[in-house]
CSV table of C-alpha atoms and ligand atoms in Angstrom, one decimal:
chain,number,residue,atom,x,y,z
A,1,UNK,CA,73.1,114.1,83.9
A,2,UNK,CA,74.8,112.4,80.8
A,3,UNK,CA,75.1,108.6,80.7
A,4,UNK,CA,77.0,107.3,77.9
A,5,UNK,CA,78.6,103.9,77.0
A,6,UNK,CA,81.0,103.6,74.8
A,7,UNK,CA,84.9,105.1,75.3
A,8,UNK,CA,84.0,107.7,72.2
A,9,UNK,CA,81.4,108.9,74.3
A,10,UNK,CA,82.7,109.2,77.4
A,11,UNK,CA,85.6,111.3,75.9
A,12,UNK,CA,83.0,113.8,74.2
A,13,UNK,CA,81.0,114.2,77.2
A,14,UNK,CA,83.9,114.5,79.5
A,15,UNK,CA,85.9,116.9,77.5
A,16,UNK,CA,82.3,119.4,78.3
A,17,UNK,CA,83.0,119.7,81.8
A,18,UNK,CA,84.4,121.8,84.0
A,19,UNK,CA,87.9,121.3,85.7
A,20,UNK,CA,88.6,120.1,88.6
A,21,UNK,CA,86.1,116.5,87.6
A,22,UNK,CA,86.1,114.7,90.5
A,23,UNK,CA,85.7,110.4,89.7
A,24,UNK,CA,84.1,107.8,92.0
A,25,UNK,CA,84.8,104.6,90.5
A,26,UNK,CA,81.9,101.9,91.5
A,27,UNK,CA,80.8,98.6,90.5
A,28,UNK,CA,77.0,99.5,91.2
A,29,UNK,CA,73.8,98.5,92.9
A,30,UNK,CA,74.5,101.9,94.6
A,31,UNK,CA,73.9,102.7,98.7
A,32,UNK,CA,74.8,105.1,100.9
A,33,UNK,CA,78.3,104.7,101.3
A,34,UNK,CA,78.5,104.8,97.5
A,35,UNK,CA,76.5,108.7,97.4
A,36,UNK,CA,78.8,109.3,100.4
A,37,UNK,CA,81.2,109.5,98.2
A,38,UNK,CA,79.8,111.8,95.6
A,39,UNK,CA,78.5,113.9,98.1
A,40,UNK,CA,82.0,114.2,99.4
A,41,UNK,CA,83.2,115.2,95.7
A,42,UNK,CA,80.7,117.9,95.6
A,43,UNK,CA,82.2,119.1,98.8
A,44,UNK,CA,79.2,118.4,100.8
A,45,UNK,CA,80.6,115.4,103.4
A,46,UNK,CA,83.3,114.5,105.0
A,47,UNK,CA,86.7,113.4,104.0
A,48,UNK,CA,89.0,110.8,106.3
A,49,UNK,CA,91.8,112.0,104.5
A,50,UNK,CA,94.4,113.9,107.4
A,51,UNK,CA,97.2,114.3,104.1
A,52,UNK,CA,99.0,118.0,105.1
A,53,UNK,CA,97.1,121.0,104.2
A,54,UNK,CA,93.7,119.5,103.9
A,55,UNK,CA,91.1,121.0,105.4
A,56,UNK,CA,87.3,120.3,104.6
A,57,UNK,CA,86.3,118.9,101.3
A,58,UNK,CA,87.3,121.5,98.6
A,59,UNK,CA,84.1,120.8,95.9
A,60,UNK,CA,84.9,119.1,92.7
A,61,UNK,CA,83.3,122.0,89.6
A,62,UNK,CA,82.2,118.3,88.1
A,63,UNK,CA,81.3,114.8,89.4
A,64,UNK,CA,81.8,111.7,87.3
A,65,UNK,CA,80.7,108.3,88.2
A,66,UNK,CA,81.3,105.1,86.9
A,67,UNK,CA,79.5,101.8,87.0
A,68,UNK,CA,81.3,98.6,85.9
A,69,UNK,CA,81.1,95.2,87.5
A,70,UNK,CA,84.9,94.7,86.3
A,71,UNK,CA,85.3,91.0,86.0
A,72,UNK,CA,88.7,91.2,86.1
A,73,UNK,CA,89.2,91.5,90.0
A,74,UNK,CA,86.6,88.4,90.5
A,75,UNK,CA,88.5,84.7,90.6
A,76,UNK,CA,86.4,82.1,88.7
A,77,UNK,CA,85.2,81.1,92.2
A,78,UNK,CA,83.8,84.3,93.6
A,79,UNK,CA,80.3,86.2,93.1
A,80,UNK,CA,80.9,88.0,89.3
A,81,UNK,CA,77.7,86.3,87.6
A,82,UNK,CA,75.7,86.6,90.6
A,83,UNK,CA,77.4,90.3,91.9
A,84,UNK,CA,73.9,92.6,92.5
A,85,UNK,CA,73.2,94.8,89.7
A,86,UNK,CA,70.7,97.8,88.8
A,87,UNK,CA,71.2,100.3,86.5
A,88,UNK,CA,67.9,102.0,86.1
A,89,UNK,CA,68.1,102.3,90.0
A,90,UNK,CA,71.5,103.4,90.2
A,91,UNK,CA,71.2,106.1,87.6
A,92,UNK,CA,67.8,107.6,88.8
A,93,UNK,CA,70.6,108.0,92.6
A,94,UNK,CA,73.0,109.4,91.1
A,95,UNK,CA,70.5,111.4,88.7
A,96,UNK,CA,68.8,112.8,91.9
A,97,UNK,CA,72.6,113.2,93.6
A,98,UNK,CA,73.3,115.6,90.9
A,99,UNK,CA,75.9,113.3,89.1
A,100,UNK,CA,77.0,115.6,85.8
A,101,UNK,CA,78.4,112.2,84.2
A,102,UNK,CA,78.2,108.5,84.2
A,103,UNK,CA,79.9,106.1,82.5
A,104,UNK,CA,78.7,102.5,81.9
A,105,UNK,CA,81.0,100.7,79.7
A,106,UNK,CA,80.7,96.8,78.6
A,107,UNK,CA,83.4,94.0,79.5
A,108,UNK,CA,84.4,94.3,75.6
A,109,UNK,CA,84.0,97.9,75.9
A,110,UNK,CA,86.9,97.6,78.8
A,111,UNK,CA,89.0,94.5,77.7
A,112,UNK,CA,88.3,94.3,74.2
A,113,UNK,CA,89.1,91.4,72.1
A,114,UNK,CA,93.7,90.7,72.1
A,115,UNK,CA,93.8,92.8,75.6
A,116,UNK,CA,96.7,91.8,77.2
A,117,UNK,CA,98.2,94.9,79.5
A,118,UNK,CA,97.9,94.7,83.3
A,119,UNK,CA,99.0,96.8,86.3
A,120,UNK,CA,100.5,95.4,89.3
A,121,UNK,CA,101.4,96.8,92.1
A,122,UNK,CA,104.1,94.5,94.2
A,123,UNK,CA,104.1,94.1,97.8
A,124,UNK,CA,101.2,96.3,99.3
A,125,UNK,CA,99.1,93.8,97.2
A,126,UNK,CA,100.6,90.6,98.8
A,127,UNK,CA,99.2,90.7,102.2
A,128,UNK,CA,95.6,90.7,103.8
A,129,UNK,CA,93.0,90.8,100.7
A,130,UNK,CA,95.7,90.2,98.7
A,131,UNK,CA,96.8,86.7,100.1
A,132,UNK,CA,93.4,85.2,100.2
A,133,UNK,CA,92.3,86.9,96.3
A,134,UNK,CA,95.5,86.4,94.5
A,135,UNK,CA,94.6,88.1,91.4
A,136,UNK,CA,92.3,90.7,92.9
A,137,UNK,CA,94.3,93.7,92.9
A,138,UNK,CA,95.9,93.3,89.4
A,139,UNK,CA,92.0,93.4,87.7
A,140,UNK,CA,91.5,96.5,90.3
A,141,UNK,CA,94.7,98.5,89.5
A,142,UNK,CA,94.5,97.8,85.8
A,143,UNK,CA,90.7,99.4,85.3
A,144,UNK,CA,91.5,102.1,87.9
A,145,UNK,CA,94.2,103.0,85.5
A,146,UNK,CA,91.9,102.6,82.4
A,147,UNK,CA,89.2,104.4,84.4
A,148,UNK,CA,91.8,107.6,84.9
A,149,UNK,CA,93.3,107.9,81.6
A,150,UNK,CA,89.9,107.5,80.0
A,151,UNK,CA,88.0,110.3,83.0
A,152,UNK,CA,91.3,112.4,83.1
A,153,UNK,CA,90.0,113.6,86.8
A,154,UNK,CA,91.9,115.8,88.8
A,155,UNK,CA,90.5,114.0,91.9
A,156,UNK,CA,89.4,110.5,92.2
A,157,UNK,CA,87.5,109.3,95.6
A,158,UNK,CA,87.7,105.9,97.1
A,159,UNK,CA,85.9,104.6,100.6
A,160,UNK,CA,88.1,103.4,103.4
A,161,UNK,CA,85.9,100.9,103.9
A,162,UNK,CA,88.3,99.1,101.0
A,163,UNK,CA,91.4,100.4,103.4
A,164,UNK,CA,94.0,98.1,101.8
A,165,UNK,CA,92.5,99.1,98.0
A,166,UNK,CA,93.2,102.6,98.7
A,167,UNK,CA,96.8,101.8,100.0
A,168,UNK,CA,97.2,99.9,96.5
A,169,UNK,CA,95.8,102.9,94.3
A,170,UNK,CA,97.9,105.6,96.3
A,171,UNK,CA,101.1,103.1,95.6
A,172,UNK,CA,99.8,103.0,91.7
A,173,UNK,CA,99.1,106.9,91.2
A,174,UNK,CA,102.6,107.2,93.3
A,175,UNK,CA,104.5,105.2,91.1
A,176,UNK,CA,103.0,105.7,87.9
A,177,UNK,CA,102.9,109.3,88.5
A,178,UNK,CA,99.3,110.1,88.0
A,179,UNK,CA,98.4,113.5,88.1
A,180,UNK,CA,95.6,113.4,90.6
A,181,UNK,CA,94.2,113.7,94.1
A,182,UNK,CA,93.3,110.9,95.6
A,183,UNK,CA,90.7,111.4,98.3
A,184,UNK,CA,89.9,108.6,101.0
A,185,UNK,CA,86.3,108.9,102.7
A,186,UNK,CA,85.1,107.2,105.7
A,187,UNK,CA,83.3,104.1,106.5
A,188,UNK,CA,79.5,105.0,106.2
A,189,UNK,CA,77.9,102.3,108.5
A,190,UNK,CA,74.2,101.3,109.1
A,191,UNK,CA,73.0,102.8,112.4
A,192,UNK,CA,73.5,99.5,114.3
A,193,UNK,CA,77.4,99.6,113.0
A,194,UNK,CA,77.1,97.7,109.6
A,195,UNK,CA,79.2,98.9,106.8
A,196,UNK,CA,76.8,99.8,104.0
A,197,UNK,CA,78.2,96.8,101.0
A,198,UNK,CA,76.8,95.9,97.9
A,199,UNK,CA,77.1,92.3,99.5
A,200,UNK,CA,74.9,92.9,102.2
A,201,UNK,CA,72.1,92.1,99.9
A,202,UNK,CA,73.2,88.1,100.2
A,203,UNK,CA,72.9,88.1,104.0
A,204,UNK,CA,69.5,86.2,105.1
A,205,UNK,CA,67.6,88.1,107.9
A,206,UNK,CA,69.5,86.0,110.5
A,207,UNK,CA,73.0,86.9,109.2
A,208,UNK,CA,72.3,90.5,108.6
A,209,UNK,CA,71.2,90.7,112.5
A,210,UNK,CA,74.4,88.6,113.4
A,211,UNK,CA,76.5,91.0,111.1
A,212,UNK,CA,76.9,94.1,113.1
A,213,UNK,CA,79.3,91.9,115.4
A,214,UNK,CA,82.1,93.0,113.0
A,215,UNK,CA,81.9,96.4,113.6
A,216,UNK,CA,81.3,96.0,117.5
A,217,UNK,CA,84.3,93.5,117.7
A,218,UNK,CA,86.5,96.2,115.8
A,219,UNK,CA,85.4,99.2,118.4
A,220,UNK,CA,85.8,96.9,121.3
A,221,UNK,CA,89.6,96.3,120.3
A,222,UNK,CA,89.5,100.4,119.2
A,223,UNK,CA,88.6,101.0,122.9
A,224,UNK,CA,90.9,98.6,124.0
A,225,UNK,CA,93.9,100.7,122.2
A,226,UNK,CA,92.9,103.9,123.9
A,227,UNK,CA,92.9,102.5,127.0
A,228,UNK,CA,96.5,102.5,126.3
A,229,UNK,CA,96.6,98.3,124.8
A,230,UNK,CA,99.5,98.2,122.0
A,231,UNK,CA,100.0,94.6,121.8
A,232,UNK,CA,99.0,93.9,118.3
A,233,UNK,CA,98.6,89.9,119.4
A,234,UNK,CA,95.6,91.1,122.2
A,235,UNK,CA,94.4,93.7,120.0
A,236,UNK,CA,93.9,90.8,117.3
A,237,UNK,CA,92.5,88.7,120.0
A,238,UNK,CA,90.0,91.7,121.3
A,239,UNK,CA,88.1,91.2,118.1
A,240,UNK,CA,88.1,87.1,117.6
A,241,UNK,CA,87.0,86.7,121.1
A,242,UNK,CA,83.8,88.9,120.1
A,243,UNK,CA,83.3,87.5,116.6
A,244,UNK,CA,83.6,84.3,117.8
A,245,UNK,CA,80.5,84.3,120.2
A,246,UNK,CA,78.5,84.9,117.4
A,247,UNK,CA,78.4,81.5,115.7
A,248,UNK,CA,77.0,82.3,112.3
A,249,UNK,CA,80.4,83.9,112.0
A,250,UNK,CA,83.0,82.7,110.5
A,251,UNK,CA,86.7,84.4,110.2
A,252,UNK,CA,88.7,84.1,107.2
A,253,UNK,CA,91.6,86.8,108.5
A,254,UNK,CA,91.8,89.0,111.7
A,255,UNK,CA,94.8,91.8,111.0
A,256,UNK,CA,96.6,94.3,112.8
A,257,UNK,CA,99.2,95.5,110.6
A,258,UNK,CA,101.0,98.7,109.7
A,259,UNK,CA,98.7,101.5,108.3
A,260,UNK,CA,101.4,102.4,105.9
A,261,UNK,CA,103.1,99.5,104.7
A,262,UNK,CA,100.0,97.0,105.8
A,263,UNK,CA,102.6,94.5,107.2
A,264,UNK,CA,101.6,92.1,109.6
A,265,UNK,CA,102.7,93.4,113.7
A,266,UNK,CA,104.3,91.8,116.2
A,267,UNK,CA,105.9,94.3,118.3
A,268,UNK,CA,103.7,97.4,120.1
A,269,UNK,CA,102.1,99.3,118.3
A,270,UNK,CA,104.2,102.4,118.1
A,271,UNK,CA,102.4,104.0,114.5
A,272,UNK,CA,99.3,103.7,113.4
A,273,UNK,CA,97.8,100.5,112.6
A,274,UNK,CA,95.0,98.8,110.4
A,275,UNK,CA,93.2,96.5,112.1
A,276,UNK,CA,91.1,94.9,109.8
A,277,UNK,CA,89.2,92.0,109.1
A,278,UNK,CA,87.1,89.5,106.6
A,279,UNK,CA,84.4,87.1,107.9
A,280,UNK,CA,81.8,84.9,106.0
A,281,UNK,CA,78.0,84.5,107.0
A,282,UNK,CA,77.3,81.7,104.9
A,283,UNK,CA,78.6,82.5,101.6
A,284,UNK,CA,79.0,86.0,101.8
A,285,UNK,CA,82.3,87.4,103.1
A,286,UNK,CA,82.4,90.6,104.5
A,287,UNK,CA,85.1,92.9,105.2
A,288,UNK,CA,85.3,95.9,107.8
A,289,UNK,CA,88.3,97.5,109.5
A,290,UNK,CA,89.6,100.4,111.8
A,291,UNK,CA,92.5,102.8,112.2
A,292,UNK,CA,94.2,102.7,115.6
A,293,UNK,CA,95.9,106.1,116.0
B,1,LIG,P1,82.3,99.1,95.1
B,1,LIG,O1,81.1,99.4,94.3
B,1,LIG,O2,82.0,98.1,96.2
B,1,LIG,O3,83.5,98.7,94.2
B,1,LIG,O4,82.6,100.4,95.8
B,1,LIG,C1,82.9,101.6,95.1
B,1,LIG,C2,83.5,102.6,96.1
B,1,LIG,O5,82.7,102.9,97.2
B,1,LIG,C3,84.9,102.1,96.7
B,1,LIG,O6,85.8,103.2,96.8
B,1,LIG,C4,84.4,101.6,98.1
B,1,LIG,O7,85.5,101.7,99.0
B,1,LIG,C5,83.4,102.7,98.4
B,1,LIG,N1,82.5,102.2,99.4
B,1,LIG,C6,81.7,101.0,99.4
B,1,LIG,N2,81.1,100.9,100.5
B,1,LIG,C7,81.4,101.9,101.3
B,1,LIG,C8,81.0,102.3,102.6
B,1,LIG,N3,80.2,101.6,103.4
B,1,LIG,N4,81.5,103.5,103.1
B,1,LIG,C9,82.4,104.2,102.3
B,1,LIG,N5,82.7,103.9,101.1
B,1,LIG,C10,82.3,102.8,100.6
């Protein structure tokens, strides 16, 4: 496995591989859901993506990771000094994962000194994540878009466990006509129903037991729709009712919107849907969501 810093580097190193590379953009302090992700580059797990005419994972000849807690997507009042991080950890995983390249650039290395070129992408961005982290998506999109043109992958794979940031990237690739694949992989969850999150590490013992109520509250509405329930307003109320016995809870946004355009429903669900969802315990806010379809 190579590790190399700066953008000189990477482009050596990455130039020696073998098409198709396959990219998993991360910001570190690495768990499963993270290695889910290269495993599903290698073609060894599973892929969420239903896009026409793919089947299994097709393997990726060469896997690239990179590690970069991108302070651009952090406002001044969230978690970016205190975001987890370890790097002698993460590259012994990803060592042991069979990673053939990671790439751990600086901030300056990233946004050097006179940087001044975002990426936005419009409406998608507006809504859900979106309206509560104004400038979140603009730091995402713009070092997603450094991240390609500097990786030149053929495929790049991102968790559905950040539904709405894969919505965004597909838009971005879409419109900026990026010439890659871009592969969505499923939630990996902790066996009582947690989504794995580099976050989790925050939640005292009490919260982390409390936590799972996210993921039972989302599969209690999922049951709920195929029963046959399409009112988006019950489906939404499904999941508060269940979060809200669990007082260490507390909601910031319950959702059931559009799975393709992520606006908000109010009529019966006649498409699939995103029902999604962000809740603090304490400080830490957590998001989770599920596809109705
Ligand atoms: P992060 O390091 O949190 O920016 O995540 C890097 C990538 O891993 C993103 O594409 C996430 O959606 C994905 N990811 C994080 N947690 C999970 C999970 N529990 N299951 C699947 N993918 C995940």
């Amino acid at each position: 496995m190579i590790v190399v810093q700066t953008l000189a580097e990477l482009r050596q190193a990455r130039a020696a591989l073998p098409n198709p590379l396959g990219l998993v953009p991360t910001m570190g302090y690495l768990h499963d859901g993270h290695l889910s992700l290269v495993r599903a580059a290698q073609g060894l797990s599973a892929v969420s993506d239903s896009s026409p005419g793919r089947g299994g994972p097709s393997p990726s000849a060469s896997v690239a990771v990179s590690i970069f807690v991108n302070p651009a997507q952090f406002a001044p009042t969230e978690d970016l000094a205190a975001y987890p991080r370890d790097l002698a950890r993460d590259l012994d995983l990803l060592e042991r994962a069979g990673v053939d390249l990671v790439w751990t650039p600086t901030p300056e290395i990233v946004y050097p000194p006179g940087y001044q070129t975002w990426v936005t992408v419009e409406e998608v961005t507006r809504v859900l994540e979106g309206a509560v982290r104004p400038a979140h998506f603009r730091g995402v999109t713009t070092v997603v878009a450094k991240l390609f043109n500097a990786f030149q992958p053929q495929r790049a794979y991102f968790g559905q466990k950040d539904a709405q940031q894969v919505a965004v990237i597909r838009r971005m690739v879409q419109d900026l006509d990026f010439n890659l694949e871009i592969i969505t992989c499923p939630i990996y969850r902790a066996s009582d129903g947690l989504a794995l999150s580099s976050r989790n590490v925050y939640l005292t013992p009490e919260q982390r037991a409390a936590a799972p109520v996210l993921y039972h509250s989302l599969r209690r509405a999922a049951a709920a729709y195929a029963a046959g329930e399409r009112d988006p307003q019950r489906l939404r109320q499904l999941v508060s009712e269940a979060i809200a016995a669990q007082p260490l809870a507390r909601v910031q946004y319950i959702s059931c919107a559009d799975a393709a355009s992520l606006q908000e429903l109010h009529a019966p669900l006649a498409a699939p849907a995103l029902l999604s969802l962000a809740v603090y315990f304490g400080n830490t806010r957590l998001i989770d969501n599920w596809v109705l379809s």
